[in-house]
Amino acid sequence: MTPRYLPYVLILPVTLFLGVFFLYPFALVAKQAFTTGGGFTLDNFREVVGYWKFPISLKNTMLLAAIVVPVQLALALLMATMVNRMQKGRDLVLYVWTIPLGISDLAAGIIWLAIFEQSGFLNSMMTGLGLVDQPITLLGYQNPWLVFAAIALAEIWRATAIMLVILVAGIGLIPKEYYEAAEVFGASPWKRFVKITLPLLRPSLQTALILRVVLAFEVFAVVVALGGTLFPVLMGQIYSYQFDLMNGGGAAALALIVLAISVVFTLIILRALRVPKGATI
Amino acid sequence: MAEIQIKGVAKSFGSYTALHDINLTIQDQEFVVLLGASGCGKTTLLRIVAGLETATTGEVWIGGKRVDHLPPKDRGIAMVFQNYAVFPHLTVFENIGFGLRMKKLPNDEVKRRVERTAGLMHIEQLLGRYSGELSGGQRQRVAVARALAMEPDVILMDEPLSNLDALLRMEMRAELKGVLAESNTTAIYVTHDQVEAMSMADRISVMHQGRIVQAASPIEVYRNPAAEFVAGFIGNPPMNFLPATPQGGGRWAVAGQVLDGPQTPKALKFAIRPEDLRLADHGLQAVAKVIEPLGAHLLVTCDVNGALFRAVLDSDLSVKPGDTLTLAPQSDRIRWFDPETTRAVA
């Protein structure tokens, strides 16, 4: 075997795997989205976009992402900075903080449901403290903002750690000497964070943000557990097209729309956090 | 005026003591080199002066002001780091101007100072580049320009030339010395390279195991090492040592020869630099082991009474391994050390 072909031979199994289990199904979904009974058509797209729940679920998904991702980013940066400065117990703290990562999103939703539901911990605590006379319905149609807040909270609790681990690794790669130089040349701790940490963290920030934003558009199980039908999101709509309405074409079309949104945001993040030409980070 | 006073500074990391009671006064505009092997505490001392490390005990004064409780930016210092620490995400211009921007100087002042210092370091044409597009030598120039642009009272340098190749290091050595002399700053320069120390310093402070062994002018450190460590560390090849036994009346027996020396009943060590030996009719009997022609000189490693002994001789000399040479030490260059205290004995 000549060394020239060796790399290609080595990546062949992975390529085959991706081809069979990802590209091929993806092509099928795309085909399904662009056909009904006959030939090529945009009917599926027209149908799902025209449905009254589409604007609401799009708005909800976007709103949730717009609130959750920045909070997670800020929290993850704060936590990563703290962990990085710890002399002792760093690994223990990191393990504890990443526990939610090991819990499935549905389980996470149920944990938070146990807190917020009518017979949940929060109500027991409030009645026990005498704040309310009897348990109140927190996650009902009367409190749409509370439903939203509970979902946002559960999402933040569940998925901040994925950004955290990426950022901790990224911050760990920044040489200490840069901070010392910045300190000697008069940069305050905040300035060091803004002028050194953030710019040098750009590659990690890109990865963390893309991953998190794409996952935020795919939010589903937590929303189902806490909001049910009160808070429709795009993924919920795809589920209901596929399994409730038995409309595979509609589900496929909506899935492609979510994909398109994800691609657009990925490009925006890549562009916004690009490293200037010539700079090596 | 920026005189630096280091008073009783000590530093411990847990049970390990990196610095023991360091006292050193550096005059305004003096260029002091902290010289020592790795792990001797020289970088720790520099970092304490910079404020990047806190002394366990002791005080640091710069320009008549006690600074050991102040953050680095309030000490009137600038620093050149060993790995340059040129920010990779900023252009050369913004790197040099970093400290000035932090001081919130107006744009035109930043521009003026950046261009002036870039000119001094001959990197005007690189201002728009990033550090990844520079060679090691150019990065080093940026690091120095960044420090000079601050117009500091004190400039601290941590092995700034150690990552350059030999030829570039020699070139930068001379250039750095010139630029620093013109800038009228007080400088502390850390290095393990004795040639750098000898060629650049007004005063060398030789450090060993967390202590300053000797602080004196380069020639004084070379000619009159205060301790055996200094004698063995400075000079390439280092000083030769031989055991000496007292014969009374300031006469000493050294490898079968009788030499004049100090009046003391204790046993001492005789020391002589390899270049202070001459071929003569009377002297130490040395059996040549290895002959290394160095162009200008001949370095002969010999055996004198079972001890390793080196001599730098004229390159025209023809010597073969196994030849016996008679080496006469130049009498005014002989030094004596007390083997117990390792200090020099006059």
PDB file of C-alpha atoms in Angstrom, chain B residues 119-302:
ATOM      1  CA  GLY B 119      11.926  53.086  14.709  1.00  0.00           C
ATOM      2  CA  LEU B 120      14.381  52.496  17.551  1.00  0.00           C
ATOM      3  CA  MET B 121      13.943  48.750  17.179  1.00  0.00           C
ATOM      4  CA  HIS B 122      13.932  48.905  13.336  1.00  0.00           C
ATOM      5  CA  ILE B 123      10.484  47.363  12.944  1.00  0.00           C
ATOM      6  CA  GLU B 124       8.592  50.305  11.387  1.00  0.00           C
ATOM      7  CA  GLN B 125       7.764  48.203   8.355  1.00  0.00           C
ATOM      8  CA  LEU B 126       6.127  45.491  10.468  1.00  0.00           C
ATOM      9  CA  LEU B 127       3.510  47.596  12.273  1.00  0.00           C
ATOM     10  CA  GLY B 128       0.568  46.105  10.376  1.00  0.00           C
ATOM     11  CA  ARG B 129       1.583  42.486  10.860  1.00  0.00           C
ATOM     12  CA  TYR B 130       0.503  39.911  13.383  1.00  0.00           C
ATOM     13  CA  SER B 131       2.895  38.009  15.625  1.00  0.00           C
ATOM     14  CA  GLY B 132       2.323  34.804  13.672  1.00  0.00           C
ATOM     15  CA  GLU B 133       3.824  36.509  10.632  1.00  0.00           C
ATOM     16  CA  LEU B 134       7.043  37.473  12.439  1.00  0.00           C
ATOM     17  CA  SER B 135      10.312  35.635  13.023  1.00  0.00           C
ATOM     18  CA  GLY B 136      11.560  35.029  16.546  1.00  0.00           C
ATOM     19  CA  GLY B 137      13.964  37.948  16.303  1.00  0.00           C
ATOM     20  CA  GLN B 138      11.247  40.305  15.081  1.00  0.00           C
ATOM     21  CA  ARG B 139       8.912  39.205  17.873  1.00  0.00           C
ATOM     22  CA  GLN B 140      11.691  39.911  20.325  1.00  0.00           C
ATOM     23  CA  ARG B 141      12.021  43.423  18.913  1.00  0.00           C
ATOM     24  CA  VAL B 142       8.275  43.963  19.304  1.00  0.00           C
ATOM     25  CA  ALA B 143       8.482  42.864  22.945  1.00  0.00           C
ATOM     26  CA  VAL B 144      11.298  45.330  23.610  1.00  0.00           C
ATOM     27  CA  ALA B 145       9.530  48.129  21.712  1.00  0.00           C
ATOM     28  CA  ARG B 146       6.371  47.517  23.750  1.00  0.00           C
ATOM     29  CA  ALA B 147       8.354  47.939  26.945  1.00  0.00           C
ATOM     30  CA  LEU B 148      10.203  51.048  25.706  1.00  0.00           C
ATOM     31  CA  ALA B 149       6.997  52.692  24.495  1.00  0.00           C
ATOM     32  CA  MET B 150       5.849  52.924  28.105  1.00  0.00           C
ATOM     33  CA  GLU B 151       8.849  55.178  28.790  1.00  0.00           C
ATOM     34  CA  PRO B 152       9.245  53.354  32.091  1.00  0.00           C
ATOM     35  CA  ASP B 153      11.551  54.190  34.975  1.00  0.00           C
ATOM     36  CA  VAL B 154      12.549  50.562  35.202  1.00  0.00           C
ATOM     37  CA  ILE B 155      12.726  47.898  32.539  1.00  0.00           C
ATOM     38  CA  LEU B 156      12.772  44.259  33.588  1.00  0.00           C
ATOM     39  CA  MET B 157      13.972  41.562  31.218  1.00  0.00           C
ATOM     40  CA  ASP B 158      13.557  37.838  31.796  1.00  0.00           C
ATOM     41  CA  GLU B 159      16.028  35.966  29.569  1.00  0.00           C
ATOM     42  CA  PRO B 160      14.939  38.021  26.572  1.00  0.00           C
ATOM     43  CA  LEU B 161      17.512  36.591  24.176  1.00  0.00           C
ATOM     44  CA  SER B 162      17.444  32.938  25.217  1.00  0.00           C
ATOM     45  CA  ASN B 163      15.110  31.875  22.411  1.00  0.00           C
ATOM     46  CA  LEU B 164      17.189  33.395  19.616  1.00  0.00           C
ATOM     47  CA  ASP B 165      19.868  31.622  17.646  1.00  0.00           C
ATOM     48  CA  ALA B 166      23.496  32.352  18.514  1.00  0.00           C
ATOM     49  CA  LEU B 167      24.223  34.856  15.747  1.00  0.00           C
ATOM     50  CA  LEU B 168      21.035  36.847  16.304  1.00  0.00           C
ATOM     51  CA  ARG B 169      21.648  36.800  20.045  1.00  0.00           C
ATOM     52  CA  MET B 170      25.035  38.446  19.591  1.00  0.00           C
ATOM     53  CA  GLU B 171      23.551  41.102  17.319  1.00  0.00           C
ATOM     54  CA  MET B 172      20.615  41.814  19.652  1.00  0.00           C
ATOM     55  CA  ARG B 173      22.904  41.937  22.679  1.00  0.00           C
ATOM     56  CA  ALA B 174      24.779  44.910  21.321  1.00  0.00           C
ATOM     57  CA  GLU B 175      21.657  46.590  20.012  1.00  0.00           C
ATOM     58  CA  LEU B 176      19.730  46.143  23.252  1.00  0.00           C
ATOM     59  CA  LYS B 177      22.602  47.552  25.248  1.00  0.00           C
ATOM     60  CA  GLY B 178      22.711  50.625  23.029  1.00  0.00           C
ATOM     61  CA  VAL B 179      18.965  51.232  23.067  1.00  0.00           C
ATOM     62  CA  LEU B 180      18.732  50.817  26.838  1.00  0.00           C
ATOM     63  CA  ALA B 181      21.664  53.137  27.468  1.00  0.00           C
ATOM     64  CA  GLU B 182      19.908  55.813  25.411  1.00  0.00           C
ATOM     65  CA  SER B 183      16.574  55.359  27.146  1.00  0.00           C
ATOM     66  CA  ASN B 184      17.995  56.317  30.563  1.00  0.00           C
ATOM     67  CA  THR B 185      16.097  53.588  32.347  1.00  0.00           C
ATOM     68  CA  THR B 186      17.206  51.410  35.189  1.00  0.00           C
ATOM     69  CA  ALA B 187      17.358  47.822  34.005  1.00  0.00           C
ATOM     70  CA  ILE B 188      17.297  44.418  35.629  1.00  0.00           C
ATOM     71  CA  TYR B 189      18.186  41.661  33.239  1.00  0.00           C
ATOM     72  CA  VAL B 190      17.897  37.972  34.080  1.00  0.00           C
ATOM     73  CA  THR B 191      20.052  35.472  32.239  1.00  0.00           C
ATOM     74  CA  HIS B 192      21.877  32.205  32.676  1.00  0.00           C
ATOM     75  CA  ASP B 193      24.285  33.153  29.887  1.00  0.00           C
ATOM     76  CA  GLN B 194      27.519  34.475  31.355  1.00  0.00           C
ATOM     77  CA  VAL B 195      28.630  35.995  28.052  1.00  0.00           C
ATOM     78  CA  GLU B 196      25.454  38.085  27.958  1.00  0.00           C
ATOM     79  CA  ALA B 197      26.017  39.082  31.560  1.00  0.00           C
ATOM     80  CA  MET B 198      29.669  39.998  31.053  1.00  0.00           C
ATOM     81  CA  SER B 199      29.076  41.954  27.876  1.00  0.00           C
ATOM     82  CA  MET B 200      25.981  43.913  28.887  1.00  0.00           C
ATOM     83  CA  ALA B 201      26.029  44.533  32.608  1.00  0.00           C
ATOM     84  CA  ASP B 202      27.220  47.505  34.609  1.00  0.00           C
ATOM     85  CA  ARG B 203      27.038  45.133  37.518  1.00  0.00           C
ATOM     86  CA  ILE B 204      26.498  41.384  37.738  1.00  0.00           C
ATOM     87  CA  SER B 205      24.672  39.863  40.643  1.00  0.00           C
ATOM     88  CA  VAL B 206      25.540  36.183  40.719  1.00  0.00           C
ATOM     89  CA  MET B 207      22.854  34.066  42.338  1.00  0.00           C
ATOM     90  CA  HIS B 208      23.117  30.540  43.677  1.00  0.00           C
ATOM     91  CA  GLN B 209      20.500  28.532  45.570  1.00  0.00           C
ATOM     92  CA  GLY B 210      18.356  31.548  46.365  1.00  0.00           C
ATOM     93  CA  ARG B 211      21.181  33.786  47.538  1.00  0.00           C
ATOM     94  CA  ILE B 212      23.235  36.548  45.952  1.00  0.00           C
ATOM     95  CA  VAL B 213      26.777  35.238  46.092  1.00  0.00           C
ATOM     96  CA  GLN B 214      28.453  38.297  44.621  1.00  0.00           C
ATOM     97  CA  ALA B 215      27.317  41.597  43.164  1.00  0.00           C
ATOM     98  CA  ALA B 216      30.091  43.467  41.413  1.00  0.00           C
ATOM     99  CA  SER B 217      31.279  44.779  38.051  1.00  0.00           C
ATOM    100  CA  PRO B 218      31.770  42.112  35.359  1.00  0.00           C
ATOM    101  CA  ILE B 219      35.550  42.366  35.500  1.00  0.00           C
ATOM    102  CA  GLU B 220      35.568  42.176  39.301  1.00  0.00           C
ATOM    103  CA  VAL B 221      33.339  39.091  39.256  1.00  0.00           C
ATOM    104  CA  TYR B 222      35.652  37.559  36.693  1.00  0.00           C
ATOM    105  CA  ARG B 223      38.967  38.464  38.289  1.00  0.00           C
ATOM    106  CA  ASN B 224      38.055  38.261  41.952  1.00  0.00           C
ATOM    107  CA  PRO B 225      35.224  35.767  42.395  1.00  0.00           C
ATOM    108  CA  ALA B 226      33.933  36.015  45.939  1.00  0.00           C
ATOM    109  CA  ALA B 227      33.158  32.332  46.167  1.00  0.00           C
ATOM    110  CA  GLU B 228      34.102  29.040  44.629  1.00  0.00           C
ATOM    111  CA  PHE B 229      30.687  28.874  42.934  1.00  0.00           C
ATOM    112  CA  VAL B 230      31.283  32.149  41.102  1.00  0.00           C
ATOM    113  CA  ALA B 231      34.763  31.028  40.051  1.00  0.00           C
ATOM    114  CA  GLY B 232      33.358  27.806  38.657  1.00  0.00           C
ATOM    115  CA  PHE B 233      30.338  29.424  37.024  1.00  0.00           C
ATOM    116  CA  ILE B 234      31.866  32.450  35.335  1.00  0.00           C
ATOM    117  CA  GLY B 235      34.394  31.987  32.606  1.00  0.00           C
ATOM    118  CA  ASN B 236      34.413  29.461  29.847  1.00  0.00           C
ATOM    119  CA  PRO B 237      36.242  27.200  30.571  1.00  0.00           C
ATOM    120  CA  PRO B 238      35.829  27.822  34.319  1.00  0.00           C
ATOM    121  CA  MET B 239      38.580  28.295  36.888  1.00  0.00           C
ATOM    122  CA  ASN B 240      40.845  25.397  37.842  1.00  0.00           C
ATOM    123  CA  PHE B 241      41.028  24.273  41.452  1.00  0.00           C
ATOM    124  CA  LEU B 242      43.735  22.280  43.234  1.00  0.00           C
ATOM    125  CA  PRO B 243      44.052  21.377  46.918  1.00  0.00           C
ATOM    126  CA  ALA B 244      46.783  23.339  48.745  1.00  0.00           C
ATOM    127  CA  THR B 245      48.483  22.411  51.996  1.00  0.00           C
ATOM    128  CA  PRO B 246      50.064  25.079  54.244  1.00  0.00           C
ATOM    129  CA  GLN B 247      53.826  24.954  54.633  1.00  0.00           C
ATOM    130  CA  GLY B 248      53.917  27.849  57.124  1.00  0.00           C
ATOM    131  CA  GLY B 249      54.875  31.465  56.565  1.00  0.00           C
ATOM    132  CA  GLY B 250      52.433  31.942  53.695  1.00  0.00           C
ATOM    133  CA  ARG B 251      53.970  29.151  51.654  1.00  0.00           C
ATOM    134  CA  TRP B 252      51.669  26.580  50.071  1.00  0.00           C
ATOM    135  CA  ALA B 253      52.279  23.185  48.501  1.00  0.00           C
ATOM    136  CA  VAL B 254      50.199  22.781  45.348  1.00  0.00           C
ATOM    137  CA  ALA B 255      50.638  19.599  43.303  1.00  0.00           C
ATOM    138  CA  GLY B 256      54.267  19.311  44.259  1.00  0.00           C
ATOM    139  CA  GLN B 257      55.035  23.011  43.727  1.00  0.00           C
ATOM    140  CA  VAL B 258      55.518  25.576  46.462  1.00  0.00           C
ATOM    141  CA  LEU B 259      53.706  28.879  45.937  1.00  0.00           C
ATOM    142  CA  ASP B 260      53.204  32.078  47.917  1.00  0.00           C
ATOM    143  CA  GLY B 261      49.746  32.569  49.386  1.00  0.00           C
ATOM    144  CA  PRO B 262      47.755  33.897  52.333  1.00  0.00           C
ATOM    145  CA  GLN B 263      48.893  33.573  55.937  1.00  0.00           C
ATOM    146  CA  THR B 264      46.488  31.044  57.406  1.00  0.00           C
ATOM    147  CA  PRO B 265      46.966  27.644  59.036  1.00  0.00           C
ATOM    148  CA  LYS B 266      43.859  26.108  57.405  1.00  0.00           C
ATOM    149  CA  ALA B 267      43.951  24.017  54.234  1.00  0.00           C
ATOM    150  CA  LEU B 268      42.870  26.048  51.191  1.00  0.00           C
ATOM    151  CA  LYS B 269      42.082  25.561  47.548  1.00  0.00           C
ATOM    152  CA  PHE B 270      44.333  27.064  44.939  1.00  0.00           C
ATOM    153  CA  ALA B 271      42.532  28.493  41.900  1.00  0.00           C
ATOM    154  CA  ILE B 272      43.719  29.806  38.557  1.00  0.00           C
ATOM    155  CA  ARG B 273      41.975  30.660  35.299  1.00  0.00           C
ATOM    156  CA  PRO B 274      42.986  28.475  32.299  1.00  0.00           C
ATOM    157  CA  GLU B 275      44.166  31.542  30.369  1.00  0.00           C
ATOM    158  CA  ASP B 276      46.466  32.615  33.210  1.00  0.00           C
ATOM    159  CA  LEU B 277      48.782  29.657  32.693  1.00  0.00           C
ATOM    160  CA  ARG B 278      52.015  29.817  30.690  1.00  0.00           C
ATOM    161  CA  LEU B 279      54.402  27.141  29.525  1.00  0.00           C
ATOM    162  CA  ALA B 280      57.563  27.530  31.587  1.00  0.00           C
ATOM    163  CA  ASP B 281      60.578  25.673  32.931  1.00  0.00           C
ATOM    164  CA  HIS B 282      59.188  25.476  36.464  1.00  0.00           C
ATOM    165  CA  GLY B 283      55.572  24.896  37.361  1.00  0.00           C
ATOM    166  CA  LEU B 284      52.741  22.415  37.680  1.00  0.00           C
ATOM    167  CA  GLN B 285      53.306  19.110  35.936  1.00  0.00           C
ATOM    168  CA  ALA B 286      50.278  18.475  33.726  1.00  0.00           C
ATOM    169  CA  VAL B 287      49.634  15.441  31.543  1.00  0.00           C
ATOM    170  CA  ALA B 288      47.638  16.440  28.468  1.00  0.00           C
ATOM    171  CA  LYS B 289      44.475  14.356  27.964  1.00  0.00           C
ATOM    172  CA  VAL B 290      42.317  16.127  25.374  1.00  0.00           C
ATOM    173  CA  ILE B 291      43.425  18.812  22.959  1.00  0.00           C
ATOM    174  CA  GLU B 292      40.730  21.080  21.461  1.00  0.00           C
ATOM    175  CA  PRO B 293      41.909  23.599  18.858  1.00  0.00           C
ATOM    176  CA  LEU B 294      39.542  26.589  19.076  1.00  0.00           C
ATOM    177  CA  GLY B 295      41.109  28.642  16.319  1.00  0.00           C
ATOM    178  CA  ALA B 296      42.385  31.555  18.380  1.00  0.00           C
ATOM    179  CA  HIS B 297      43.544  29.288  21.195  1.00  0.00           C
ATOM    180  CA  LEU B 298      44.247  25.743  22.111  1.00  0.00           C
ATOM    181  CA  LEU B 299      42.211  24.344  24.971  1.00  0.00           C
ATOM    182  CA  VAL B 300      44.164  21.577  26.682  1.00  0.00           C
ATOM    183  CA  THR B 301      42.454  19.420  29.272  1.00  0.00           C
ATOM    184  CA  CYS B 302      45.069  17.812  31.493  1.00  0.00           C
TER     185      CYS B 302
END
